[in-house]
Structure formats: structure tokens, C-alpha cells
Amino acid sequence: MVIAQAMETFWTNGYAGTSPADLAEATGVGKGSLYHTFGSKRELFGKALDLYDRAGSEMTEEFLFRPGTAKERIRAYLVFIVDIDLTGPVKRGCLAANTALELGGRDEEATRAVRRMEERTIELLTARIEQGQRDGDVAPEVDAKAQAQFLMNTIVGLRVMAKTFDGPALYRIIDTALAGF
């Protein structure tokens, strides 16, 4: 529960923009107790990224492997994440993408955590595309991994653009990304 509340705070404010006082207020745990339990703000942030990774992987897998064609399931997943970004009280995008923009290349642990999340999503997308090839709804000549990497790039772009663009523009991007399927 404390980690989830800290995750929400980091997600909304960013790592640098989240103070120990913000974390104490969000979690209801005093600063001293937070540091005693988690060691440091950075360690708590790492745990928040791990929680985000687990929750995101579960949601992605659950969406992609429902009944339907690969294109239908991937489109539903992309629309779902855009809708989450557009309907939240604050347009905050994706914690992983935000972390990559804020800390990527400068914080080795954060960079590894984001890369792990991206690789897991690519694995799930690759598996769903390969299933589509076995089911006959994705052409056999499609390079499943390359397509999954392209879709990961699209996801990150959608999550960043959701901070400034409206739904119709983002849905057009989704349809364009899936047109080559």
C-alpha cells in the first residue's frame, strides 16, 4: 500500500519533483519511518518502479491474450492505455516513459528498470503477433519482434503525446500504426 501510494506520487510529480515531505503526506508515513523502512527516496522509487512493472505486465498480458485477432487485441490494448492517460485527473503519461525522459542514461538503475519494462512488453507483443501468425490473422512474413519493437515505440510516443494531444489524434496514430498488419 505504501509503495503504491509512493508510486502514484512519483508518477504524478516525477522523481526529482517528489520531495520526502510529498512521500510522507501521500503515504501517511513519517519521513523517518519511510527512510527506516525503505532506506532512501531512491530505494523507494526503485520499489515503485518494480510495482509499476508488475502491474503493467499483468495488464498487458491480460489484454493481449483475450479472444480475438492479434490486431483487435493490440488495438484494444493501445486504446485502453490512451484512454487511461486521457481520463486521469492529471495528464501524467507513463511512469516508465517519464522515468526514461527524466533519468534515462543518467541513473543506471532507473535505466535498467525501464529497459526491463520495455523488453517485457516487447516479449508479450511478439508472442501475441506470433500467435496471430499461427492463427492465420497475421501474415507469416511479418517479423514479429521488429513489429513488436515498432509497437513499443508507438506506445511510448502515445503515452508522451497523451499529455498534450486529444483522443481523436491519438486514435488515428493507433490506426496508422496497425495499418501495416
mmCIF file with all atom_site columns, C-alpha atoms in Angstrom:
data_model
loop_
_atom_site.group_PDB
_atom_site.id
_atom_site.type_symbol
_atom_site.label_atom_id
_atom_site.label_alt_id
_atom_site.label_comp_id
_atom_site.label_asym_id
_atom_site.label_entity_id
_atom_site.label_seq_id
_atom_site.pdbx_PDB_ins_code
_atom_site.Cartn_x
_atom_site.Cartn_y
_atom_site.Cartn_z
_atom_site.occupancy
_atom_site.B_iso_or_equiv
_atom_site.pdbx_formal_charge
_atom_site.auth_seq_id
_atom_site.auth_comp_id
_atom_site.auth_asym_id
_atom_site.auth_atom_id
_atom_site.pdbx_PDB_model_num
ATOM 1   C CA . MET A 1 1   ? 0.000   0.000   0.000   1.00 0.00 ? 1   MET A CA 1
ATOM 2   C CA . VAL A 1 2   ? 2.766   2.459   0.925   1.00 0.00 ? 2   VAL A CA 1
ATOM 3   C CA . ILE A 1 3   ? 4.697   1.563   -2.225  1.00 0.00 ? 3   ILE A CA 1
ATOM 4   C CA . ALA A 1 4   ? 1.562   2.023   -4.353  1.00 0.00 ? 4   ALA A CA 1
ATOM 5   C CA . GLN A 1 5   ? 0.949   5.447   -2.848  1.00 0.00 ? 5   GLN A CA 1
ATOM 6   C CA . ALA A 1 6   ? 4.588   6.400   -3.376  1.00 0.00 ? 6   ALA A CA 1
ATOM 7   C CA . MET A 1 7   ? 4.353   5.139   -6.980  1.00 0.00 ? 7   MET A CA 1
ATOM 8   C CA . GLU A 1 8   ? 1.361   7.397   -7.616  1.00 0.00 ? 8   GLU A CA 1
ATOM 9   C CA . THR A 1 9   ? 3.278   10.377  -6.204  1.00 0.00 ? 9   THR A CA 1
ATOM 10  C CA . PHE A 1 10  ? 6.399   9.698   -8.276  1.00 0.00 ? 10  PHE A CA 1
ATOM 11  C CA . TRP A 1 11  ? 4.209   9.120   -11.333 1.00 0.00 ? 11  TRP A CA 1
ATOM 12  C CA . THR A 1 12  ? 2.476   12.465  -10.906 1.00 0.00 ? 12  THR A CA 1
ATOM 13  C CA . ASN A 1 13  ? 5.472   14.579  -9.866  1.00 0.00 ? 13  ASN A CA 1
ATOM 14  C CA . GLY A 1 14  ? 8.496   12.769  -11.292 1.00 0.00 ? 14  GLY A CA 1
ATOM 15  C CA . TYR A 1 15  ? 11.455  11.595  -9.268  1.00 0.00 ? 15  TYR A CA 1
ATOM 16  C CA . ALA A 1 16  ? 13.112  14.991  -8.803  1.00 0.00 ? 16  ALA A CA 1
ATOM 17  C CA . GLY A 1 17  ? 9.773   16.709  -8.259  1.00 0.00 ? 17  GLY A CA 1
ATOM 18  C CA . THR A 1 18  ? 8.825   14.411  -5.380  1.00 0.00 ? 18  THR A CA 1
ATOM 19  C CA . SER A 1 19  ? 10.126  15.516  -2.004  1.00 0.00 ? 19  SER A CA 1
ATOM 20  C CA . PRO A 1 20  ? 10.376  13.393  1.123   1.00 0.00 ? 20  PRO A CA 1
ATOM 21  C CA . ALA A 1 21  ? 7.551   15.547  2.536   1.00 0.00 ? 21  ALA A CA 1
ATOM 22  C CA . ASP A 1 22  ? 5.400   14.678  -0.527  1.00 0.00 ? 22  ASP A CA 1
ATOM 23  C CA . LEU A 1 23  ? 6.040   10.988  0.088   1.00 0.00 ? 23  LEU A CA 1
ATOM 24  C CA . ALA A 1 24  ? 5.233   11.290  3.790   1.00 0.00 ? 24  ALA A CA 1
ATOM 25  C CA . GLU A 1 25  ? 1.983   13.108  3.007   1.00 0.00 ? 25  GLU A CA 1
ATOM 26  C CA . ALA A 1 26  ? 0.950   10.670  0.257   1.00 0.00 ? 26  ALA A CA 1
ATOM 27  C CA . THR A 1 27  ? 1.690   7.555   2.280   1.00 0.00 ? 27  THR A CA 1
ATOM 28  C CA . GLY A 1 28  ? 0.725   8.780   5.729   1.00 0.00 ? 28  GLY A CA 1
ATOM 29  C CA . VAL A 1 29  ? 4.075   7.536   6.992   1.00 0.00 ? 29  VAL A CA 1
ATOM 30  C CA . GLY A 1 30  ? 6.539   9.926   8.619   1.00 0.00 ? 30  GLY A CA 1
ATOM 31  C CA . LYS A 1 31  ? 9.761   10.743  6.756   1.00 0.00 ? 31  LYS A CA 1
ATOM 32  C CA . GLY A 1 32  ? 11.869  8.988   9.360   1.00 0.00 ? 32  GLY A CA 1
ATOM 33  C CA . SER A 1 33  ? 9.771   5.849   9.171   1.00 0.00 ? 33  SER A CA 1
ATOM 34  C CA . LEU A 1 34  ? 9.878   5.895   5.364   1.00 0.00 ? 34  LEU A CA 1
ATOM 35  C CA . TYR A 1 35  ? 13.647  6.081   5.375   1.00 0.00 ? 35  TYR A CA 1
ATOM 36  C CA . HIS A 1 36  ? 13.922  3.479   8.120   1.00 0.00 ? 36  HIS A CA 1
ATOM 37  C CA . THR A 1 37  ? 11.720  1.097   6.117   1.00 0.00 ? 37  THR A CA 1
ATOM 38  C CA . PHE A 1 38  ? 12.956  1.802   2.586   1.00 0.00 ? 38  PHE A CA 1
ATOM 39  C CA . GLY A 1 39  ? 16.453  3.212   3.131   1.00 0.00 ? 39  GLY A CA 1
ATOM 40  C CA . SER A 1 40  ? 16.182  6.216   0.853   1.00 0.00 ? 40  SER A CA 1
ATOM 41  C CA . LYS A 1 41  ? 13.953  8.037   -1.588  1.00 0.00 ? 41  LYS A CA 1
ATOM 42  C CA . ARG A 1 42  ? 15.854  6.316   -4.412  1.00 0.00 ? 42  ARG A CA 1
ATOM 43  C CA . GLU A 1 43  ? 15.253  2.852   -2.961  1.00 0.00 ? 43  GLU A CA 1
ATOM 44  C CA . LEU A 1 44  ? 11.546  3.603   -2.560  1.00 0.00 ? 44  LEU A CA 1
ATOM 45  C CA . PHE A 1 45  ? 11.470  4.825   -6.153  1.00 0.00 ? 45  PHE A CA 1
ATOM 46  C CA . GLY A 1 46  ? 13.039  1.538   -7.270  1.00 0.00 ? 46  GLY A CA 1
ATOM 47  C CA . LYS A 1 47  ? 10.310  -0.383  -5.450  1.00 0.00 ? 47  LYS A CA 1
ATOM 48  C CA . ALA A 1 48  ? 7.679   1.857   -7.038  1.00 0.00 ? 48  ALA A CA 1
ATOM 49  C CA . LEU A 1 49  ? 9.121   1.096   -10.499 1.00 0.00 ? 49  LEU A CA 1
ATOM 50  C CA . ASP A 1 50  ? 9.042   -2.638  -9.710  1.00 0.00 ? 50  ASP A CA 1
ATOM 51  C CA . LEU A 1 51  ? 5.374   -2.393  -8.696  1.00 0.00 ? 51  LEU A CA 1
ATOM 52  C CA . TYR A 1 52  ? 4.544   -0.429  -11.857 1.00 0.00 ? 52  TYR A CA 1
ATOM 53  C CA . ASP A 1 53  ? 6.360   -3.076  -13.913 1.00 0.00 ? 53  ASP A CA 1
ATOM 54  C CA . ARG A 1 54  ? 4.447   -5.970  -12.348 1.00 0.00 ? 54  ARG A CA 1
ATOM 55  C CA . ALA A 1 55  ? 1.064   -4.273  -12.665 1.00 0.00 ? 55  ALA A CA 1
ATOM 56  C CA . GLY A 1 56  ? 1.762   -3.172  -16.229 1.00 0.00 ? 56  GLY A CA 1
ATOM 57  C CA . SER A 1 57  ? 2.944   -6.611  -17.336 1.00 0.00 ? 57  SER A CA 1
ATOM 58  C CA . GLU A 1 58  ? -0.118  -8.285  -15.865 1.00 0.00 ? 58  GLU A CA 1
ATOM 59  C CA . MET A 1 59  ? -2.462  -5.792  -17.525 1.00 0.00 ? 59  MET A CA 1
ATOM 60  C CA . THR A 1 60  ? -0.679  -6.054  -20.875 1.00 0.00 ? 60  THR A CA 1
ATOM 61  C CA . GLU A 1 61  ? -0.751  -9.832  -20.878 1.00 0.00 ? 61  GLU A CA 1
ATOM 62  C CA . GLU A 1 62  ? -4.396  -9.909  -19.817 1.00 0.00 ? 62  GLU A CA 1
ATOM 63  C CA . PHE A 1 63  ? -5.395  -7.536  -22.656 1.00 0.00 ? 63  PHE A CA 1
ATOM 64  C CA . LEU A 1 64  ? -3.335  -9.127  -25.400 1.00 0.00 ? 64  LEU A CA 1
ATOM 65  C CA . PHE A 1 65  ? -4.397  -12.703 -24.829 1.00 0.00 ? 65  PHE A CA 1
ATOM 66  C CA . ARG A 1 66  ? -8.156  -12.288 -24.692 1.00 0.00 ? 66  ARG A CA 1
ATOM 67  C CA . PRO A 1 67  ? -10.056 -13.859 -27.599 1.00 0.00 ? 67  PRO A CA 1
ATOM 68  C CA . GLY A 1 68  ? -9.757  -12.022 -30.922 1.00 0.00 ? 68  GLY A CA 1
ATOM 69  C CA . THR A 1 69  ? -7.265  -11.407 -33.670 1.00 0.00 ? 69  THR A CA 1
ATOM 70  C CA . ALA A 1 70  ? -3.821  -10.047 -32.906 1.00 0.00 ? 70  ALA A CA 1
ATOM 71  C CA . LYS A 1 71  ? -4.744  -6.709  -34.487 1.00 0.00 ? 71  LYS A CA 1
ATOM 72  C CA . GLU A 1 72  ? -8.000  -6.477  -32.498 1.00 0.00 ? 72  GLU A CA 1
ATOM 73  C CA . ARG A 1 73  ? -6.281  -7.272  -29.207 1.00 0.00 ? 73  ARG A CA 1
ATOM 74  C CA . ILE A 1 74  ? -3.330  -4.955  -29.789 1.00 0.00 ? 74  ILE A CA 1
ATOM 75  C CA . ARG A 1 75  ? -5.662  -2.139  -30.859 1.00 0.00 ? 75  ARG A CA 1
ATOM 76  C CA . ALA A 1 76  ? -7.817  -2.675  -27.750 1.00 0.00 ? 76  ALA A CA 1
ATOM 77  C CA . TYR A 1 77  ? -4.695  -2.523  -25.589 1.00 0.00 ? 77  TYR A CA 1
ATOM 78  C CA . LEU A 1 78  ? -3.435  0.678   -27.225 1.00 0.00 ? 78  LEU A CA 1
ATOM 79  C CA . VAL A 1 79  ? -6.850  2.336   -26.963 1.00 0.00 ? 79  VAL A CA 1
ATOM 80  C CA . PHE A 1 80  ? -7.073  1.294   -23.311 1.00 0.00 ? 80  PHE A CA 1
ATOM 81  C CA . ILE A 1 81  ? -3.745  2.894   -22.363 1.00 0.00 ? 81  ILE A CA 1
ATOM 82  C CA . VAL A 1 82  ? -4.605  6.075   -24.282 1.00 0.00 ? 82  VAL A CA 1
ATOM 83  C CA . ASP A 1 83  ? -7.993  6.238   -22.571 1.00 0.00 ? 83  ASP A CA 1
ATOM 84  C CA . ILE A 1 84  ? -6.357  5.828   -19.151 1.00 0.00 ? 84  ILE A CA 1
ATOM 85  C CA . ASP A 1 85  ? -3.990  8.690   -19.937 1.00 0.00 ? 85  ASP A CA 1
ATOM 86  C CA . LEU A 1 86  ? -6.767  10.939  -21.213 1.00 0.00 ? 86  LEU A CA 1
ATOM 87  C CA . THR A 1 87  ? -9.256  10.344  -18.405 1.00 0.00 ? 87  THR A CA 1
ATOM 88  C CA . GLY A 1 88  ? -6.971  10.635  -15.404 1.00 0.00 ? 88  GLY A CA 1
ATOM 89  C CA . PRO A 1 89  ? -7.211  13.672  -13.141 1.00 0.00 ? 89  PRO A CA 1
ATOM 90  C CA . VAL A 1 90  ? -3.710  14.705  -14.260 1.00 0.00 ? 90  VAL A CA 1
ATOM 91  C CA . LYS A 1 91  ? -2.214  14.036  -17.694 1.00 0.00 ? 91  LYS A CA 1
ATOM 92  C CA . ARG A 1 92  ? 0.861   12.249  -16.467 1.00 0.00 ? 92  ARG A CA 1
ATOM 93  C CA . GLY A 1 93  ? 1.535   9.676   -19.186 1.00 0.00 ? 93  GLY A CA 1
ATOM 94  C CA . CYS A 1 94  ? 3.537   6.576   -18.363 1.00 0.00 ? 94  CYS A CA 1
ATOM 95  C CA . LEU A 1 95  ? 5.778   6.264   -15.322 1.00 0.00 ? 95  LEU A CA 1
ATOM 96  C CA . ALA A 1 96  ? 8.322   4.250   -17.323 1.00 0.00 ? 96  ALA A CA 1
ATOM 97  C CA . ALA A 1 97  ? 8.422   6.747   -20.205 1.00 0.00 ? 97  ALA A CA 1
ATOM 98  C CA . ASN A 1 98  ? 8.587   9.652   -17.767 1.00 0.00 ? 98  ASN A CA 1
ATOM 99  C CA . THR A 1 99  ? 11.450  7.953   -15.931 1.00 0.00 ? 99  THR A CA 1
ATOM 100 C CA . ALA A 1 100 ? 13.297  7.332   -19.202 1.00 0.00 ? 100 ALA A CA 1
ATOM 101 C CA . LEU A 1 101 ? 12.956  11.003  -20.102 1.00 0.00 ? 101 LEU A CA 1
ATOM 102 C CA . GLU A 1 102 ? 13.952  12.225  -16.640 1.00 0.00 ? 102 GLU A CA 1
ATOM 103 C CA . LEU A 1 103 ? 16.644  9.735   -15.611 1.00 0.00 ? 103 LEU A CA 1
ATOM 104 C CA . GLY A 1 104 ? 17.480  7.568   -18.632 1.00 0.00 ? 104 GLY A CA 1
ATOM 105 C CA . GLY A 1 105 ? 21.199  7.445   -19.301 1.00 0.00 ? 105 GLY A CA 1
ATOM 106 C CA . ARG A 1 106 ? 21.950  9.286   -16.050 1.00 0.00 ? 106 ARG A CA 1
ATOM 107 C CA . ASP A 1 107 ? 20.712  6.791   -13.473 1.00 0.00 ? 107 ASP A CA 1
ATOM 108 C CA . GLU A 1 108 ? 21.884  3.261   -14.247 1.00 0.00 ? 108 GLU A CA 1
ATOM 109 C CA . GLU A 1 109 ? 19.319  1.514   -12.046 1.00 0.00 ? 109 GLU A CA 1
ATOM 110 C CA . ALA A 1 110 ? 16.396  3.517   -13.429 1.00 0.00 ? 110 ALA A CA 1
ATOM 111 C CA . THR A 1 111 ? 17.616  2.955   -16.979 1.00 0.00 ? 111 THR A CA 1
ATOM 112 C CA . ARG A 1 112 ? 17.788  -0.810  -16.370 1.00 0.00 ? 112 ARG A CA 1
ATOM 113 C CA . ALA A 1 113 ? 14.316  -0.824  -14.789 1.00 0.00 ? 113 ALA A CA 1
ATOM 114 C CA . VAL A 1 114 ? 12.752  0.987   -17.737 1.00 0.00 ? 114 VAL A CA 1
ATOM 115 C CA . ARG A 1 115 ? 14.575  -1.234  -20.227 1.00 0.00 ? 115 ARG A CA 1
ATOM 116 C CA . ARG A 1 116 ? 13.298  -4.319  -18.379 1.00 0.00 ? 116 ARG A CA 1
ATOM 117 C CA . MET A 1 117 ? 9.726   -2.991  -18.634 1.00 0.00 ? 117 MET A CA 1
ATOM 118 C CA . GLU A 1 118 ? 10.110  -2.235  -22.328 1.00 0.00 ? 118 GLU A CA 1
ATOM 119 C CA . GLU A 1 119 ? 11.628  -5.643  -23.053 1.00 0.00 ? 119 GLU A CA 1
ATOM 120 C CA . ARG A 1 120 ? 8.793   -7.402  -21.229 1.00 0.00 ? 120 ARG A CA 1
ATOM 121 C CA . THR A 1 121 ? 6.177   -5.511  -23.248 1.00 0.00 ? 121 THR A CA 1
ATOM 122 C CA . ILE A 1 122 ? 8.072   -6.328  -26.451 1.00 0.00 ? 122 ILE A CA 1
ATOM 123 C CA . GLU A 1 123 ? 8.116   -10.016 -25.447 1.00 0.00 ? 123 GLU A CA 1
ATOM 124 C CA . LEU A 1 124 ? 4.356   -10.002 -24.861 1.00 0.00 ? 124 LEU A CA 1
ATOM 125 C CA . LEU A 1 125 ? 3.644   -8.188  -28.132 1.00 0.00 ? 125 LEU A CA 1
ATOM 126 C CA . THR A 1 126 ? 5.969   -10.565 -30.011 1.00 0.00 ? 126 THR A CA 1
ATOM 127 C CA . ALA A 1 127 ? 4.182   -13.573 -28.513 1.00 0.00 ? 127 ALA A CA 1
ATOM 128 C CA . ARG A 1 128 ? 0.775   -12.148 -29.476 1.00 0.00 ? 128 ARG A CA 1
ATOM 129 C CA . ILE A 1 129 ? 1.898   -11.434 -33.048 1.00 0.00 ? 129 ILE A CA 1
ATOM 130 C CA . GLU A 1 130 ? 3.358   -14.948 -33.312 1.00 0.00 ? 130 GLU A CA 1
ATOM 131 C CA . GLN A 1 131 ? 0.068   -16.350 -32.035 1.00 0.00 ? 131 GLN A CA 1
ATOM 132 C CA . GLY A 1 132 ? -1.659  -14.312 -34.744 1.00 0.00 ? 132 GLY A CA 1
ATOM 133 C CA . GLN A 1 133 ? 0.653   -15.895 -37.309 1.00 0.00 ? 133 GLN A CA 1
ATOM 134 C CA . ARG A 1 134 ? -0.231  -19.378 -36.040 1.00 0.00 ? 134 ARG A CA 1
ATOM 135 C CA . ASP A 1 135 ? -3.934  -18.450 -36.068 1.00 0.00 ? 135 ASP A CA 1
ATOM 136 C CA . GLY A 1 136 ? -3.641  -17.078 -39.612 1.00 0.00 ? 136 GLY A CA 1
ATOM 137 C CA . ASP A 1 137 ? -4.593  -13.462 -38.858 1.00 0.00 ? 137 ASP A CA 1
ATOM 138 C CA . VAL A 1 138 ? -1.031  -12.088 -39.187 1.00 0.00 ? 138 VAL A CA 1
ATOM 139 C CA . ALA A 1 139 ? 0.940   -12.672 -42.370 1.00 0.00 ? 139 ALA A CA 1
ATOM 140 C CA . PRO A 1 140 ? 3.745   -15.207 -41.925 1.00 0.00 ? 140 PRO A CA 1
ATOM 141 C CA . GLU A 1 141 ? 6.331   -12.825 -43.408 1.00 0.00 ? 141 GLU A CA 1
ATOM 142 C CA . VAL A 1 142 ? 5.798   -10.229 -40.657 1.00 0.00 ? 142 VAL A CA 1
ATOM 143 C CA . ASP A 1 143 ? 8.887   -10.016 -38.452 1.00 0.00 ? 143 ASP A CA 1
ATOM 144 C CA . ALA A 1 144 ? 7.108   -10.404 -35.111 1.00 0.00 ? 144 ALA A CA 1
ATOM 145 C CA . LYS A 1 145 ? 9.929   -8.986  -32.985 1.00 0.00 ? 145 LYS A CA 1
ATOM 146 C CA . ALA A 1 146 ? 10.520  -5.986  -35.269 1.00 0.00 ? 146 ALA A CA 1
ATOM 147 C CA . GLN A 1 147 ? 6.777   -5.275  -35.314 1.00 0.00 ? 147 GLN A CA 1
ATOM 148 C CA . ALA A 1 148 ? 6.656   -5.551  -31.523 1.00 0.00 ? 148 ALA A CA 1
ATOM 149 C CA . GLN A 1 149 ? 9.576   -3.130  -31.179 1.00 0.00 ? 149 GLN A CA 1
ATOM 150 C CA . PHE A 1 150 ? 7.800   -0.696  -33.519 1.00 0.00 ? 150 PHE A CA 1
ATOM 151 C CA . LEU A 1 151 ? 4.646   -1.014  -31.435 1.00 0.00 ? 151 LEU A CA 1
ATOM 152 C CA . MET A 1 152 ? 6.642   -0.393  -28.232 1.00 0.00 ? 152 MET A CA 1
ATOM 153 C CA . ASN A 1 153 ? 7.959   2.786   -29.833 1.00 0.00 ? 153 ASN A CA 1
ATOM 154 C CA . THR A 1 154 ? 4.378   3.722   -30.713 1.00 0.00 ? 154 THR A CA 1
ATOM 155 C CA . ILE A 1 155 ? 3.225   3.042   -27.148 1.00 0.00 ? 155 ILE A CA 1
ATOM 156 C CA . VAL A 1 156 ? 5.902   5.300   -25.682 1.00 0.00 ? 156 VAL A CA 1
ATOM 157 C CA . GLY A 1 157 ? 5.034   8.014   -28.200 1.00 0.00 ? 157 GLY A CA 1
ATOM 158 C CA . LEU A 1 158 ? 1.323   7.718   -27.439 1.00 0.00 ? 158 LEU A CA 1
ATOM 159 C CA . ARG A 1 159 ? 1.961   7.940   -23.696 1.00 0.00 ? 159 ARG A CA 1
ATOM 160 C CA . VAL A 1 160 ? 4.039   11.094  -24.117 1.00 0.00 ? 160 VAL A CA 1
ATOM 161 C CA . MET A 1 161 ? 1.662   12.652  -26.648 1.00 0.00 ? 161 MET A CA 1
ATOM 162 C CA . ALA A 1 162 ? -1.338  11.934  -24.405 1.00 0.00 ? 162 ALA A CA 1
ATOM 163 C CA . LYS A 1 163 ? -0.053  14.752  -22.219 1.00 0.00 ? 163 LYS A CA 1
ATOM 164 C CA . THR A 1 164 ? -0.741  17.286  -24.986 1.00 0.00 ? 164 THR A CA 1
ATOM 165 C CA . PHE A 1 165 ? -2.940  15.723  -27.698 1.00 0.00 ? 165 PHE A CA 1
ATOM 166 C CA . ASP A 1 166 ? -6.604  14.750  -27.718 1.00 0.00 ? 166 ASP A CA 1
ATOM 167 C CA . GLY A 1 167 ? -8.199  11.345  -28.250 1.00 0.00 ? 167 GLY A CA 1
ATOM 168 C CA . PRO A 1 168 ? -9.015  11.575  -31.963 1.00 0.00 ? 168 PRO A CA 1
ATOM 169 C CA . ALA A 1 169 ? -5.392  12.392  -32.847 1.00 0.00 ? 169 ALA A CA 1
ATOM 170 C CA . LEU A 1 170 ? -4.089  9.527   -30.716 1.00 0.00 ? 170 LEU A CA 1
ATOM 171 C CA . TYR A 1 171 ? -6.620  7.038   -32.110 1.00 0.00 ? 171 TYR A CA 1
ATOM 172 C CA . ARG A 1 172 ? -5.531  7.989   -35.653 1.00 0.00 ? 172 ARG A CA 1
ATOM 173 C CA . ILE A 1 173 ? -1.939  7.208   -34.649 1.00 0.00 ? 173 ILE A CA 1
ATOM 174 C CA . ILE A 1 174 ? -3.066  3.811   -33.351 1.00 0.00 ? 174 ILE A CA 1
ATOM 175 C CA . ASP A 1 175 ? -4.891  3.036   -36.589 1.00 0.00 ? 175 ASP A CA 1
ATOM 176 C CA . THR A 1 176 ? -1.894  4.147   -38.658 1.00 0.00 ? 176 THR A CA 1
ATOM 177 C CA . ALA A 1 177 ? 0.485   2.003   -36.598 1.00 0.00 ? 177 ALA A CA 1
ATOM 178 C CA . LEU A 1 178 ? -1.747  -1.026  -37.122 1.00 0.00 ? 178 LEU A CA 1
ATOM 179 C CA . ALA A 1 179 ? -2.488  -0.403  -40.808 1.00 0.00 ? 179 ALA A CA 1
ATOM 180 C CA . GLY A 1 180 ? 0.538   -2.442  -41.878 1.00 0.00 ? 180 GLY A CA 1
ATOM 181 C CA . PHE A 1 181 ? -0.609  -5.531  -40.000 1.00 0.00 ? 181 PHE A CA 1
#
